[in-house]
Coordinates of C-alpha atoms in Angstrom, one line a residue:
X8 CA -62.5 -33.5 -19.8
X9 CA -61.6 -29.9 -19.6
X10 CA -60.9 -30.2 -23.7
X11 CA -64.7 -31.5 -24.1
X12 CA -66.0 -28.5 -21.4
X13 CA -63.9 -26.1 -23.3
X14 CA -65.6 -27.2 -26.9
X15 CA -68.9 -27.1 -25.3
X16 CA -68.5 -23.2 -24.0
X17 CA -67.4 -22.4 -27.5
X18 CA -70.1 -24.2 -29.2
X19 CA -72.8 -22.3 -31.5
X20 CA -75.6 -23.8 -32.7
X21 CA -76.2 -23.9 -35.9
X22 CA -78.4 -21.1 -37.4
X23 CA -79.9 -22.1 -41.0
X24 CA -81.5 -18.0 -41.0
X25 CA -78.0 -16.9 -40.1
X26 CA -76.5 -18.5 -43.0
X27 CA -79.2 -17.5 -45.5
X28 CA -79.0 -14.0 -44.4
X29 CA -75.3 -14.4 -45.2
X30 CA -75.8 -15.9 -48.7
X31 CA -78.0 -13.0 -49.3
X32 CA -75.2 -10.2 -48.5
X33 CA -72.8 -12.5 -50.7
X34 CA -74.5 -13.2 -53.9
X35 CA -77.7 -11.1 -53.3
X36 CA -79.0 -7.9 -55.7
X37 CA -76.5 -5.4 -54.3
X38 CA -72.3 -5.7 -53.7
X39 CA -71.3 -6.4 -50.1
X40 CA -70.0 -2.8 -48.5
X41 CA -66.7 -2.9 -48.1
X42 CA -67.1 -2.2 -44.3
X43 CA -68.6 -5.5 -43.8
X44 CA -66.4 -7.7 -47.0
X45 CA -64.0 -9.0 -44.5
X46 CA -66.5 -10.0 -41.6
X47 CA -69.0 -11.8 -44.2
X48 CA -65.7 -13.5 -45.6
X49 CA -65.1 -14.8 -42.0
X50 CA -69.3 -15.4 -41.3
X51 CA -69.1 -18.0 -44.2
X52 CA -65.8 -19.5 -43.4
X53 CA -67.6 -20.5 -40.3
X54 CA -70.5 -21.5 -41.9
X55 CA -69.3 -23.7 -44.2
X56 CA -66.7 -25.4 -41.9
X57 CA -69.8 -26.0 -39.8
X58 CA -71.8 -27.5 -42.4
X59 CA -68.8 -29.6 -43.5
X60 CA -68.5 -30.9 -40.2
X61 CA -72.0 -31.5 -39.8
X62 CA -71.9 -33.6 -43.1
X63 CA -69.2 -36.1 -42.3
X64 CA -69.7 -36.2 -38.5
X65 CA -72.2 -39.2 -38.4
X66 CA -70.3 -42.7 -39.4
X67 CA -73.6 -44.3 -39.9
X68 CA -75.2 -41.4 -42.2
X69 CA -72.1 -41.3 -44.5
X70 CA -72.3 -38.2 -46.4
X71 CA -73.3 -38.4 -50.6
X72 CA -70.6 -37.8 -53.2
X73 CA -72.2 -34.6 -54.1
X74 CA -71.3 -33.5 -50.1
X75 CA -68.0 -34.3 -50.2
X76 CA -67.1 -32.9 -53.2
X77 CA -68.5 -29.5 -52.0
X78 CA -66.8 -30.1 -48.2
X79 CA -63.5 -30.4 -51.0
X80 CA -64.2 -27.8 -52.8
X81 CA -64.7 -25.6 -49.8
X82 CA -60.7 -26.6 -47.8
X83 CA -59.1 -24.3 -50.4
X84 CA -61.6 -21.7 -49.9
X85 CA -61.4 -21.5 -45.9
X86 CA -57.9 -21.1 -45.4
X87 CA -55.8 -18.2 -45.3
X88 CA -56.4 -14.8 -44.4
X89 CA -59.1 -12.5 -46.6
X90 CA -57.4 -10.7 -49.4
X91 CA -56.8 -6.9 -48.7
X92 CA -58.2 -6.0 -52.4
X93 CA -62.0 -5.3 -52.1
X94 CA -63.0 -6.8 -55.3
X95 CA -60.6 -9.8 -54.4
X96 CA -62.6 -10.0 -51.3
X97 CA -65.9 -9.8 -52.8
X98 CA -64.7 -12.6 -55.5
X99 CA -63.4 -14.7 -52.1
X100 CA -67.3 -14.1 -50.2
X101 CA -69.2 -14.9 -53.8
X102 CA -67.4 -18.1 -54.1
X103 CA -67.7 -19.2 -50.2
X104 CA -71.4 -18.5 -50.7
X105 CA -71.6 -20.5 -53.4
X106 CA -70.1 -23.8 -52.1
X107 CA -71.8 -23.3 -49.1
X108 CA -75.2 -22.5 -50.8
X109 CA -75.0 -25.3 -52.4
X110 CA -73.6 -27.5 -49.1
X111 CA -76.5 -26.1 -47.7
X112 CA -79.1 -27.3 -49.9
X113 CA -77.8 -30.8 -50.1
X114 CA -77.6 -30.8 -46.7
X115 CA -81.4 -29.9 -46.4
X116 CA -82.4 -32.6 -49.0
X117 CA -80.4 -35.2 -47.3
X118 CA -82.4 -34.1 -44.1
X119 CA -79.3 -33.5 -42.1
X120 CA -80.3 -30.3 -40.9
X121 CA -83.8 -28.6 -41.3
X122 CA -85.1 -25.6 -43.4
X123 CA -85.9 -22.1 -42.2
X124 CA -89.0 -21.7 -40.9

């Protein structure tokens, strides 16, 4: 009981604008400052174990090839701690944005979560 209380305290819901505000920093028009490389690196680690989780966690809605390949794609990705280099970090936060991007979008097609409003 105190296991399921504690996950419930640390819960965040998930937050679609969040994500896409994310993705912009990432792989938008302009390089990620390096003051913010390493939080953005840990803002989509989060992201996309969240939307990993989110497609595989219903048995009855089993998740499309397409998703599971990206949840794979994304194990390697999530792990580990950010590189010190900045470009090595920027390379780390373009390709986190762009699995989860693309997690994102499936997930939205498969209606699994919904759009920004």
């Amino acid at each position: 009981m105190r296991s399921v209380l504690e996950r419930i305290r640390n819960w965040n819901p998930f937050d679609v604008e969040e994500v896409f505000d994310d993705l912009d920093t990432a792989i938008g028009d302009q390089t990620p400052p390096v003051a913010v490389t390493d939080l953005l690196v840990d803002r989509l680690r989060g992201h996309l174990k969240q939307l990993s989780d989110i497609a595989v966690a219903d048995e009855q809605y089993p998740p499309t090839a397409e998703m599971l390949q990206l949840v794979a794609r994304g194990v390697p990705l999530r792990v580990g701690r950010a590189p010190a280099d900045y470009r090595q970090a920027v390379g780390l936060a373009r390709r986190l944005a762009f699995v989860t991007a693309d997690l994102v979008e499936e997930l939205i097609e498969a209606r699994y979560i919904k759009e920004a409003e």
